[in-house]
Coordinates of C-alpha atoms and ligand atoms in Angstrom, one line a residue:
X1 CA -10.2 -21.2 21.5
X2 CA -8.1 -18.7 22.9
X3 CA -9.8 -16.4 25.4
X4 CA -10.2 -13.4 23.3
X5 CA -12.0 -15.5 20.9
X6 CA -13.9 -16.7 24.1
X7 CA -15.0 -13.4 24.8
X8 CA -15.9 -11.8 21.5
X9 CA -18.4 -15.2 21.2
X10 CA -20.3 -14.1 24.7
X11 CA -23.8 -13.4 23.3
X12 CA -27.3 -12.5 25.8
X13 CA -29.6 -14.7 26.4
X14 CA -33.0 -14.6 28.1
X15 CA -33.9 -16.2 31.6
X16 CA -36.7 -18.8 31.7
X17 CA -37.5 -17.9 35.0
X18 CA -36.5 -16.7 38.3
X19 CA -33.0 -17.8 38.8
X20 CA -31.9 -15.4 41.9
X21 CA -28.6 -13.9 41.2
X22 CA -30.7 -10.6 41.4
X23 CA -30.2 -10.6 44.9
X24 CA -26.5 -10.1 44.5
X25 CA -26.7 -6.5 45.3
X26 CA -28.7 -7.2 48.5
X27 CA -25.7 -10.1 49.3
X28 CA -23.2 -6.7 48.8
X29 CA -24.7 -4.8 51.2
X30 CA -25.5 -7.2 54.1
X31 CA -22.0 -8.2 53.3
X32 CA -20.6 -4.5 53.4
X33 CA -22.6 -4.5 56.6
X34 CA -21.7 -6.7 58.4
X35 CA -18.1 -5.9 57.3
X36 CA -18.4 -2.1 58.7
X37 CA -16.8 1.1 57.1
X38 CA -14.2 3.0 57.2
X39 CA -13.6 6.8 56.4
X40 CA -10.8 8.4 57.1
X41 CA -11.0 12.8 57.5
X42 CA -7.7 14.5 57.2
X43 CA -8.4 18.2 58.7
X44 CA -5.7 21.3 57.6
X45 CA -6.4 24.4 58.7
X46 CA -4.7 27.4 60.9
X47 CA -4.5 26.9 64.7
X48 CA -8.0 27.4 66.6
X49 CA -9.8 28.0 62.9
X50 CA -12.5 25.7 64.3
X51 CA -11.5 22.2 62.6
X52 CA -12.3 20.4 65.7
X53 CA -15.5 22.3 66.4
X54 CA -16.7 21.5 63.0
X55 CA -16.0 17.5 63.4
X56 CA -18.0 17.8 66.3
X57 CA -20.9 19.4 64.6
X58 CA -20.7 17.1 61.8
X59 CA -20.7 13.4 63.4
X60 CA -23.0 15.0 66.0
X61 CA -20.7 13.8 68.8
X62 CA -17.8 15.0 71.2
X63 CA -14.7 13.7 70.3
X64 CA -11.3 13.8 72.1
X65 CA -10.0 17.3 71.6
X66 CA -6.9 19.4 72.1
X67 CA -6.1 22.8 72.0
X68 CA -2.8 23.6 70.5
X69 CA -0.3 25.8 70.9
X70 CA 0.7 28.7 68.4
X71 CA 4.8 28.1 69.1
X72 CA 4.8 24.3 67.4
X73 CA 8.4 24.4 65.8
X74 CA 7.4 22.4 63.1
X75 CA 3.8 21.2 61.9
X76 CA 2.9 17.4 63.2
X77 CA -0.3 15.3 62.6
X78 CA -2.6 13.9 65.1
X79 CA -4.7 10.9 64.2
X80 CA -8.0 9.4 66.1
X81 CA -9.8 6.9 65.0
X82 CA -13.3 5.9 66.5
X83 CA -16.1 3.4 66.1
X84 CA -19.4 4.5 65.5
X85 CA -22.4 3.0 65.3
X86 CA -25.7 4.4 63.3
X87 CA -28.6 2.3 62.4
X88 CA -27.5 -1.0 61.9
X89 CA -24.3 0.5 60.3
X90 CA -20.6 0.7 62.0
X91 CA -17.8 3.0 61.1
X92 CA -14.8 2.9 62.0
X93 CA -13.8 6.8 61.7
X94 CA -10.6 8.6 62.0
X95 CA -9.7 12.2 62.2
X96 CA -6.4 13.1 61.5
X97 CA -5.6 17.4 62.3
X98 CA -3.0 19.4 61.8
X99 CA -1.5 21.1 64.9
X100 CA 0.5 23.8 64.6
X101 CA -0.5 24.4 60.9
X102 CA 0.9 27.9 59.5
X103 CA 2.2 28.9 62.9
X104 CA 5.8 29.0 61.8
X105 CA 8.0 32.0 60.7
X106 CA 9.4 29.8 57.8
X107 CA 6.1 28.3 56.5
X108 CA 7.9 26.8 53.2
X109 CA 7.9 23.1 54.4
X110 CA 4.7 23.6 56.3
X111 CA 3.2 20.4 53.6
X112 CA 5.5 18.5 54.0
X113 CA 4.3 16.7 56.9
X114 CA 0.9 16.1 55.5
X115 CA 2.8 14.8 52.3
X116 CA 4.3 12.6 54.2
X117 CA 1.6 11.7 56.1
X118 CA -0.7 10.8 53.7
X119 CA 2.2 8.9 51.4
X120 CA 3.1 6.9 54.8
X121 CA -0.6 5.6 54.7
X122 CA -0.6 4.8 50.4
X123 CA 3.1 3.0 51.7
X124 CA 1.6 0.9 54.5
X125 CA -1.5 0.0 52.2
X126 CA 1.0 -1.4 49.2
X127 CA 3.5 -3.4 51.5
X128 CA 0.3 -5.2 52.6
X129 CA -0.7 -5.7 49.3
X130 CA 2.4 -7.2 48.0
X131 CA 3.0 -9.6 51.1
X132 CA 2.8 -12.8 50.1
X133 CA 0.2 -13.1 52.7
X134 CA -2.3 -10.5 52.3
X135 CA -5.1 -9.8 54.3
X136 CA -6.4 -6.6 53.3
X137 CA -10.2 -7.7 54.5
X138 CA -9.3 -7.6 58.0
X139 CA -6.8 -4.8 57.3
X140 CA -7.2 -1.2 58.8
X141 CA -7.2 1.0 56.0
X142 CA -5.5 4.9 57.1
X143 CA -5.5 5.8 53.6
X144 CA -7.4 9.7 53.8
X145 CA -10.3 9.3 51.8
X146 CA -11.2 13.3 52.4
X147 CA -9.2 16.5 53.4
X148 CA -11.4 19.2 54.7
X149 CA -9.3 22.4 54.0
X150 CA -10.0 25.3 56.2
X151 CA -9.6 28.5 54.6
X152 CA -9.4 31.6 56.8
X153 CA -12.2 33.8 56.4
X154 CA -10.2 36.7 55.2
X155 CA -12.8 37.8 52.6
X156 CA -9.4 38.8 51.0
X157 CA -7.7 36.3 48.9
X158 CA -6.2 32.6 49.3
X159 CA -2.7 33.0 50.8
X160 CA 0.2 31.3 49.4
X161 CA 0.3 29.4 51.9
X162 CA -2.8 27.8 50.9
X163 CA -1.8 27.9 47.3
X164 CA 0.9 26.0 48.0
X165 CA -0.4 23.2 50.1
X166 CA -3.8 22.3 48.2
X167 CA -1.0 22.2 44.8
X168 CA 1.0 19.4 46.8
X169 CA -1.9 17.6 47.7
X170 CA -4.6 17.5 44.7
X171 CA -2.9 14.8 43.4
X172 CA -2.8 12.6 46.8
X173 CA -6.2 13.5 48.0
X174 CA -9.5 14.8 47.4
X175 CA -9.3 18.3 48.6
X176 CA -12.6 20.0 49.9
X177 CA -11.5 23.7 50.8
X178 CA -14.5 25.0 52.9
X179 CA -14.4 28.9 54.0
X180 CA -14.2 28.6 57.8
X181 CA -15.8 30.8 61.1
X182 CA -18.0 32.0 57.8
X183 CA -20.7 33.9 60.3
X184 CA -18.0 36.4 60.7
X185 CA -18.3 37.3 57.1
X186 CA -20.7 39.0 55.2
X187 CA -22.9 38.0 52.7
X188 CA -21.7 39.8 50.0
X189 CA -18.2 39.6 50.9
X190 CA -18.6 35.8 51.6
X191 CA -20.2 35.6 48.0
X192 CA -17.0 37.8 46.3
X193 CA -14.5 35.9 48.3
X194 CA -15.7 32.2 46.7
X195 CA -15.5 33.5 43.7
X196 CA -12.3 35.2 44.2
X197 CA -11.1 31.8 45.8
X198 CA -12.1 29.8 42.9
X199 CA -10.7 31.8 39.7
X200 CA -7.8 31.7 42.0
X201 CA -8.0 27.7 42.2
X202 CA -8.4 27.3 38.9
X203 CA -5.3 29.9 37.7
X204 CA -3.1 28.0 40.2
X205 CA -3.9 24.7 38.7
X206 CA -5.4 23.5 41.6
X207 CA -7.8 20.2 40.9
X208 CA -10.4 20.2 44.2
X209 CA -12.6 17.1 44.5
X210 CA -15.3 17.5 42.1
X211 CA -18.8 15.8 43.5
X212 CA -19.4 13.3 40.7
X213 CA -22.2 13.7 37.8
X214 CA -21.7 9.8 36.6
X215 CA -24.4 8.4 38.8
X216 CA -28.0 10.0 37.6
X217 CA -29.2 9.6 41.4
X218 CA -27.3 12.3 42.5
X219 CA -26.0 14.0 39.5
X220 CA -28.2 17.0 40.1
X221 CA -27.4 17.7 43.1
X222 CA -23.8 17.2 42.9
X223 CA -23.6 19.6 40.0
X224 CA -25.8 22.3 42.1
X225 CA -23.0 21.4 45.1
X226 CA -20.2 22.0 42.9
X227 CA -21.1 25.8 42.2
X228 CA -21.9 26.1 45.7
X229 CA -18.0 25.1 46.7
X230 CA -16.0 26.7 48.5
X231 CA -19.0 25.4 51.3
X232 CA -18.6 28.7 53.8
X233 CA -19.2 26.7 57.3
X234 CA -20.0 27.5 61.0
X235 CA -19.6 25.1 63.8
X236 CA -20.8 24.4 66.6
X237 CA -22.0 21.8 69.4
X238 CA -23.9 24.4 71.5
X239 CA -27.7 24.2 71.4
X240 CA -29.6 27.5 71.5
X241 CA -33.7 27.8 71.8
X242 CA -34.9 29.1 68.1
X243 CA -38.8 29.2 68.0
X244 CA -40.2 26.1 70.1
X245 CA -37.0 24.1 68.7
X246 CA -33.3 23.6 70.2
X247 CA -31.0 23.6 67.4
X248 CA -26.8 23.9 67.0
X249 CA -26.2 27.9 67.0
X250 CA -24.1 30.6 67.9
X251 CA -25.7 32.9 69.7
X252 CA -24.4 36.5 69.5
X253 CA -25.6 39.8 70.9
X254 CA -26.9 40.5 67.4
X255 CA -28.7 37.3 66.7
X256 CA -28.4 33.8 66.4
X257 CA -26.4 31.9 63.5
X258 CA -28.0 28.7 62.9
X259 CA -25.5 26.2 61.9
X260 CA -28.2 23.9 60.0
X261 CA -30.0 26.9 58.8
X262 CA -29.2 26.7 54.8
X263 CA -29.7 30.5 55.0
X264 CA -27.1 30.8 57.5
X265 CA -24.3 28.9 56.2
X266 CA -23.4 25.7 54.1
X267 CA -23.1 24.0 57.4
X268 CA -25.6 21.2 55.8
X269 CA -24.7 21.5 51.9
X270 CA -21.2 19.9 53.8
X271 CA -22.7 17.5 55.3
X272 CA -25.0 15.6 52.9
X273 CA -22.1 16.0 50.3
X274 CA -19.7 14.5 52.6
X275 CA -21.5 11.9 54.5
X276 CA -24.7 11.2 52.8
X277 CA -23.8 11.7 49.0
X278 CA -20.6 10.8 48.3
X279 CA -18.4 9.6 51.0
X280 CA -18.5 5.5 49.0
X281 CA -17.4 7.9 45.8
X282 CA -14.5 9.6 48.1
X283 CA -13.1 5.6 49.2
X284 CA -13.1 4.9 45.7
X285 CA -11.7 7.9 44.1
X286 CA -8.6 7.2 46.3
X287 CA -8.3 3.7 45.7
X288 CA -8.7 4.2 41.9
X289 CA -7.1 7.3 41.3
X290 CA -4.9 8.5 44.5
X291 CA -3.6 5.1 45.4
X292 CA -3.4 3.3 41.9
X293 CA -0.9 6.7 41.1
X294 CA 1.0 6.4 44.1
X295 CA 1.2 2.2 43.5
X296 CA 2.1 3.1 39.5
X297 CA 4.8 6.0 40.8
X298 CA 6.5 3.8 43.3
X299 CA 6.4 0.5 41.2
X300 CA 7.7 2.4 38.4
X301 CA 10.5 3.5 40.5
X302 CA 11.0 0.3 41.3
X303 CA 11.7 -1.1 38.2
X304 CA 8.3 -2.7 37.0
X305 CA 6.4 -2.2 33.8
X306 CA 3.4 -3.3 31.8
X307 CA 5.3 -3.0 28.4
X308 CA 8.2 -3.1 26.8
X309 CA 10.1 -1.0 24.5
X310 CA 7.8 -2.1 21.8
X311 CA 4.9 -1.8 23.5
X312 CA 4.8 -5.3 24.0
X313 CA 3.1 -6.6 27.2
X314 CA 5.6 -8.1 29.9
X315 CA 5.3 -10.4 32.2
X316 CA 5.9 -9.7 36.3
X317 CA 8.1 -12.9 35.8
X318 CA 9.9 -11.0 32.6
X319 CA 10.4 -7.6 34.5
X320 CA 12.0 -9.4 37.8
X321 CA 14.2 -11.3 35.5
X322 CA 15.2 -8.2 33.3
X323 CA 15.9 -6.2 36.4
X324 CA 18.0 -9.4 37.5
X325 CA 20.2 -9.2 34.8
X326 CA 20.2 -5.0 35.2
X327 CA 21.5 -5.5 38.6
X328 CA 23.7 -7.8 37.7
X329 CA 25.8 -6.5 35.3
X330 CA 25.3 -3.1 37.3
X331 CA 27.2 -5.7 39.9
X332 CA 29.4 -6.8 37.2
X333 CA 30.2 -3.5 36.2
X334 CA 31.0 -2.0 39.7
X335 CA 33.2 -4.8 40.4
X336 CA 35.8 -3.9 37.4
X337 CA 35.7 -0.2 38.1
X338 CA 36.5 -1.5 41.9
X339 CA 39.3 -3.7 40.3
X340 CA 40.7 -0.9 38.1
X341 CA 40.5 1.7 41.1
X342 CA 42.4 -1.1 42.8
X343 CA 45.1 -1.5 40.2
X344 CA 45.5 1.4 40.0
X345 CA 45.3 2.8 43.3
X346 CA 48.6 -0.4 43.8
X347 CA 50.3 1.3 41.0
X348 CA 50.7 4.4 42.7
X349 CA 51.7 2.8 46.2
X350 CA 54.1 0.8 44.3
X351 CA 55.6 4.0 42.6
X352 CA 55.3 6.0 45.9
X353 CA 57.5 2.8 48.1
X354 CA 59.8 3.1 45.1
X355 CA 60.7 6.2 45.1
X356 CA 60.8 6.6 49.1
X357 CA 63.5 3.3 48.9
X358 CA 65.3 5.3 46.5
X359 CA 65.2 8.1 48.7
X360 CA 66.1 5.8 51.9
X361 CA 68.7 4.3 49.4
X362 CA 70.4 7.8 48.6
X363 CA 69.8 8.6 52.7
X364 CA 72.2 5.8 53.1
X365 CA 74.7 5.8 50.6
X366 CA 75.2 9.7 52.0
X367 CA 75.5 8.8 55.7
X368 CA 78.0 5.4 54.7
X369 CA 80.1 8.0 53.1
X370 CA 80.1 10.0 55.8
X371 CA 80.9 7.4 58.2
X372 CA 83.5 6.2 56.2
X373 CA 85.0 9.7 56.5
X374 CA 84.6 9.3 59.9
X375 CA 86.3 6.4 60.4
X376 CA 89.4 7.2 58.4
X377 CA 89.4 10.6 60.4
X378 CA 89.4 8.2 63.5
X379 CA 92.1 5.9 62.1
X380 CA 94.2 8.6 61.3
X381 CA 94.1 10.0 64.7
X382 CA 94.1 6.8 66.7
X383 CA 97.6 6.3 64.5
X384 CA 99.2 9.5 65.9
X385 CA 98.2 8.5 69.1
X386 CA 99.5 5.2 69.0
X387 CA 103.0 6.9 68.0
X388 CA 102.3 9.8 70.5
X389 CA 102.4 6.5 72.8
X390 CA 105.4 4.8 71.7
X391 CA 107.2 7.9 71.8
X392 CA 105.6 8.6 75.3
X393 CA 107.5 5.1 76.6
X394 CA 110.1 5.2 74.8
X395 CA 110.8 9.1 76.9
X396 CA 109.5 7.4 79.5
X397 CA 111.9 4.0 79.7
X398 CA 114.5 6.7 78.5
X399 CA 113.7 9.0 81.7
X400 CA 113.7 5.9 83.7
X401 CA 116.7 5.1 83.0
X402 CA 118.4 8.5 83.5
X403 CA 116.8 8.4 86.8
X404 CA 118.2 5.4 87.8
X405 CA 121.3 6.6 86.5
X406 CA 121.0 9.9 88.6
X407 CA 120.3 8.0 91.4
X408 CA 123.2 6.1 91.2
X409 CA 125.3 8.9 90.7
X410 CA 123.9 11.3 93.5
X411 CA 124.4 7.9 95.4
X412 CA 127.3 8.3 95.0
X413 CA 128.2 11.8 95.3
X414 CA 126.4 11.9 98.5
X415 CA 128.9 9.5 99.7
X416 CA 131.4 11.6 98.9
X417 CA 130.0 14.6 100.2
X418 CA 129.9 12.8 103.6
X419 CA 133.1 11.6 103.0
X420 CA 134.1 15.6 102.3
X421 CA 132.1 17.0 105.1
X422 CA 128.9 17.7 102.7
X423 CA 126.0 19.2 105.0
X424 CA 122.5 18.9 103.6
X425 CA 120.8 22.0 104.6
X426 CA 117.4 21.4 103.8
X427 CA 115.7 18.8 102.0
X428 CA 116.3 19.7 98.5
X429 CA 120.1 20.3 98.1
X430 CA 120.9 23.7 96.2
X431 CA 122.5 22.5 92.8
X432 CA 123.4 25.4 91.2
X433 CA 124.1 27.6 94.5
X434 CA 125.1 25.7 97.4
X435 CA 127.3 22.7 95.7
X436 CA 129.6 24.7 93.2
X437 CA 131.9 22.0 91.1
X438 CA 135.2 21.1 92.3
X439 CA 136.8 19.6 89.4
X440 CA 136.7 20.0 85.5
X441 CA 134.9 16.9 85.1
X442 CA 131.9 18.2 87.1
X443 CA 131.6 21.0 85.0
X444 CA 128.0 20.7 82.6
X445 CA 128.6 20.1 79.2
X446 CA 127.9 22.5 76.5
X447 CA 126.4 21.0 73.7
X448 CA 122.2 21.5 73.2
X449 CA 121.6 17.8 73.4
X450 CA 123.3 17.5 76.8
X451 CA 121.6 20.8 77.7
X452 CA 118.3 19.7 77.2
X453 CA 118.9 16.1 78.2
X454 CA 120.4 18.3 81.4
X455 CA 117.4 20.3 82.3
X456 CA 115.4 17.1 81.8
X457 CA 117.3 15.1 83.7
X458 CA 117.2 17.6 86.7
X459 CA 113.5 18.3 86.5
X460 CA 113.5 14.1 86.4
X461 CA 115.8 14.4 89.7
X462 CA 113.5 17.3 91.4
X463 CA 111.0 15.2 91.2
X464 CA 112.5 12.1 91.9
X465 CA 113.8 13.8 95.5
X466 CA 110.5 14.8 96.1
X467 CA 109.3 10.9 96.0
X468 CA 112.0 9.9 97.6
X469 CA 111.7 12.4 100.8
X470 CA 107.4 11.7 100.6
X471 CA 108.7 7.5 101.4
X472 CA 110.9 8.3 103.5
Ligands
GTP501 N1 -17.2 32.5 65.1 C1 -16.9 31.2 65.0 N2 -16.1 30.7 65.9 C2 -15.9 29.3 65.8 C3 -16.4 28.5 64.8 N3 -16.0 27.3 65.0 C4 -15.2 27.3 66.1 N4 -15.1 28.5 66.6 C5 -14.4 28.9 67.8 O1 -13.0 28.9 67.5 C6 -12.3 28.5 68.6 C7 -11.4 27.4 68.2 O2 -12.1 26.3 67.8 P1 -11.5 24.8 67.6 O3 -12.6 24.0 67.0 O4 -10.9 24.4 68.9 O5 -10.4 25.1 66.6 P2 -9.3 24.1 66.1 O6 -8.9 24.5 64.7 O7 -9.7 22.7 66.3 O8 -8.1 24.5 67.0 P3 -6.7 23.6 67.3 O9 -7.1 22.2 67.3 O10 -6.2 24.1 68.6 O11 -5.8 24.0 66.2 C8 -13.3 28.1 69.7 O12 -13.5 29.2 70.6 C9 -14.6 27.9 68.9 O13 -15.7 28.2 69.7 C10 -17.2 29.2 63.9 O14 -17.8 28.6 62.9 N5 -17.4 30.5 64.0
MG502 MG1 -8.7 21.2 67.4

């Protein structure tokens, strides 16, 4: 038998006798007991619009408070958690506030840190669910299981603000909006403004907790509740002397507002719907409809589904290996469109070295040419030296020898000259003026050649009396 078939044969049948599994409800609760609780109160409201005052009030106790400051640069959320013990019966409690809530010029991300907030605690409550070791008896559960929204008692109208914030949230948490500070409005204003605030709930598409009808036990009275919401509250911890009786109150010149008076305020229409009513409904509504859509949302996102395509069921085992195969062709994929790029990307490197070697290539050929020039230029001229050279010695070796001629000669002559009384007057003898020729064969020849070779071979003698007188 298959277990469908298994289930559709299940059929009542009638005790005998006392068998005891009727005390499986009792087992629950001692269980649950012993166990403890755990309620978690997330608090939104303007700075000093009495959140803290009305925590106080409602657990009947003092807990840790702070004033905050009105010049917060961003909104931020506190969280406290205590134990408390009544009767027999422990709760672990935490109050989470806003501080600095609405206090900022730009009040459009003035959610968002409660979005997050709240998120962070659905996030840390799945990643303990889907360790392979769980322990989610002994774990703390921050998930906020109620969000008291303080509403400014304007008597006006919600402010966008507002609006906006209980729209991000409906679907996270279950929102109670409650009219705060509501002894400083009027009865028939406070009456006008929760209708006002309502209609405008509803035309905003707004979805507040609705007390639940499905249990007969309380049904009446939850339905009586819901009309009653917005709950217009008053805090306080201060006792004032009413009658022969001390009870919570604000006292005012005036009069006295009792906070537990149901005449006063719905001070106590909060409180039994909150603690006494329904807080088991409000831990379930957010583990079976806040959490299970944040779980679906996230799991979704990550890849898993109940069904196929064709609607048929799949397997955790099916999904993992589908999204497997996803990822790896994804892999696959990203790999050849690196390859191409790659390719391609060498392609273009390649073209752009080519063309900067033809470039160098060119670069070269041009300055080779030019150096080429060069050289012949340089050739050329180191040939005209080279005859400037040989010419150079060859006048040289040609002057050499006319001065050792000369020498010879003027050797010579000065012999003669002593021989005819020839007096040297000074150091250099006067050629042309002091020594006039004697004879025709001293006279200077006429011809160009012997001119020049004449005055050359005079400077040649100058000089060479000149080096002559210097050694001696
Ligand atoms: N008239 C009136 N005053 C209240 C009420 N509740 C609190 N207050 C006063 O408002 C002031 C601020 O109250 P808190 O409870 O500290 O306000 P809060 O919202 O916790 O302030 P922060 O935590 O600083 O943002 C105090 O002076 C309270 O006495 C109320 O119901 N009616
Ligand atoms: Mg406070």
């Amino acid at each position: 038998f298959s277990l469908k078939e298994t289930c559709c044969r299940t059929r009542p049948l009638s005790l005998a006798g006392h068998v005891g599994f009727d005390s499986l409800p009792d087992q629950l609760v001692n269980k649950s007991i012993s166990q403890g609780f755990c309620f978690n109160i997330l608090c939104i409201g303007e700075t000093g619009i009495g959140k803290s005052t009305l925590m106080d009030t409602l657990f009947n106790t003092n807990f840790e408070n702070f004033e905050s400051s009105h010049f917060e640069p961003q909104v931020k959320l506190r969280a406290q958690t205590y134990d408390l013990q009544e009767s027999n019966v422990r709760l672990r409690l935490t109050v989470v506030n806003t501080v600095g809530f609405g206090d900022q010029m730009n009040k459009q991300e003035s959610y968002q840190p409660v979005v997050d907030y709240i998120d962070k605690q659905f996030e840390s409550y799945l990643q303990e669910e889907l360790k392979i070791k769980r322990s989610l008896h002994n774990y703390h559960d921050s998930r906020v299981h109620a969000c008291l929204y303080f509403i400014s008692p304007s008597g006006h109208s919600l402010k966008s603000l507002d609006l906006v914030t209980m729209k991000k949230l409906d679907s996270k948490v279950n929102i109670i909006p409650v009219i705060a500070k509501a002894d400083t409005i009027s009865k028939s204003e406070l009456h006008k403004f929760k209708i006002k605030i309502m209609s405008e709930l509803v035309s905003n598409g707004v979805q507040i907790y609705q007390f639940p009808l499905d249990d007969e036990t309380v049904a009446k009275v939850n339905t009586t509740m819901n009309g009653h919401l917005p709950f217009a509250v008053v805090g306080s911890t201060e006792e004032v002397c009413v009658g022969n009786k001390m009870v919570k109150a604000r006292q005012y010149p005036w009069g006295v507002v009792q906070v537990e008076n149901e005449h006063h305020c719905d001070f106590v229409k909060l409180r039994e719907m909150l603690i006494c009513v329904n807080m088991e409904d409000l831990r379930e509504q957010t583990h079976t409809r806040h959490y299970e859509l944040y779980r679906r949302c996230k799991l979704e996102e990550m890849g898993f589904k109940d069904t196929d395509p064709e609607c048929k069921p799949v397997s955790l085992q099916q999904t993992y290996e589908a999204k497997r195969q996803e990822f790896l062709a994804e892999l696959q994929k990203r790999e050849d469109e690196m390859r191409q790029i790659f390719v391609q990307r060498v392609k273009e490197k390649e073209a752009e070295l080519k063309e900067a070697e033809r470039e160098l290539q060119g670069r070269f050929e041009q300055l080779k040419r030019v150096h080429a020039e060069q050289k012949s230029t340089l050739e050329d001229k180191k040939r005209l030296l080279d005859e400037d050279q040989s010419s150079f010695n060859k006048r040289r070796a040609a002057a050499q020898l006319l001065q050792a001629q000369s020498l010879t000669v003027n050797g010579k002559k000065d012999k003669d000259r002593k021989n005819s009384g020839f007096i040297i007057t000074s150091g250099i003898p006067s050629t042309s003026s002091s020594v006039a020729p004697t004879t025709e064969s001293d006279k200077p020849c006429e011809s160009p050649s012997c001119q020049s070779l004449k005055t050359v071979s005079e400077k040649i003698l100058c000089t060479s009396f000149m080096v002559f007188e210097s050694v001696m």
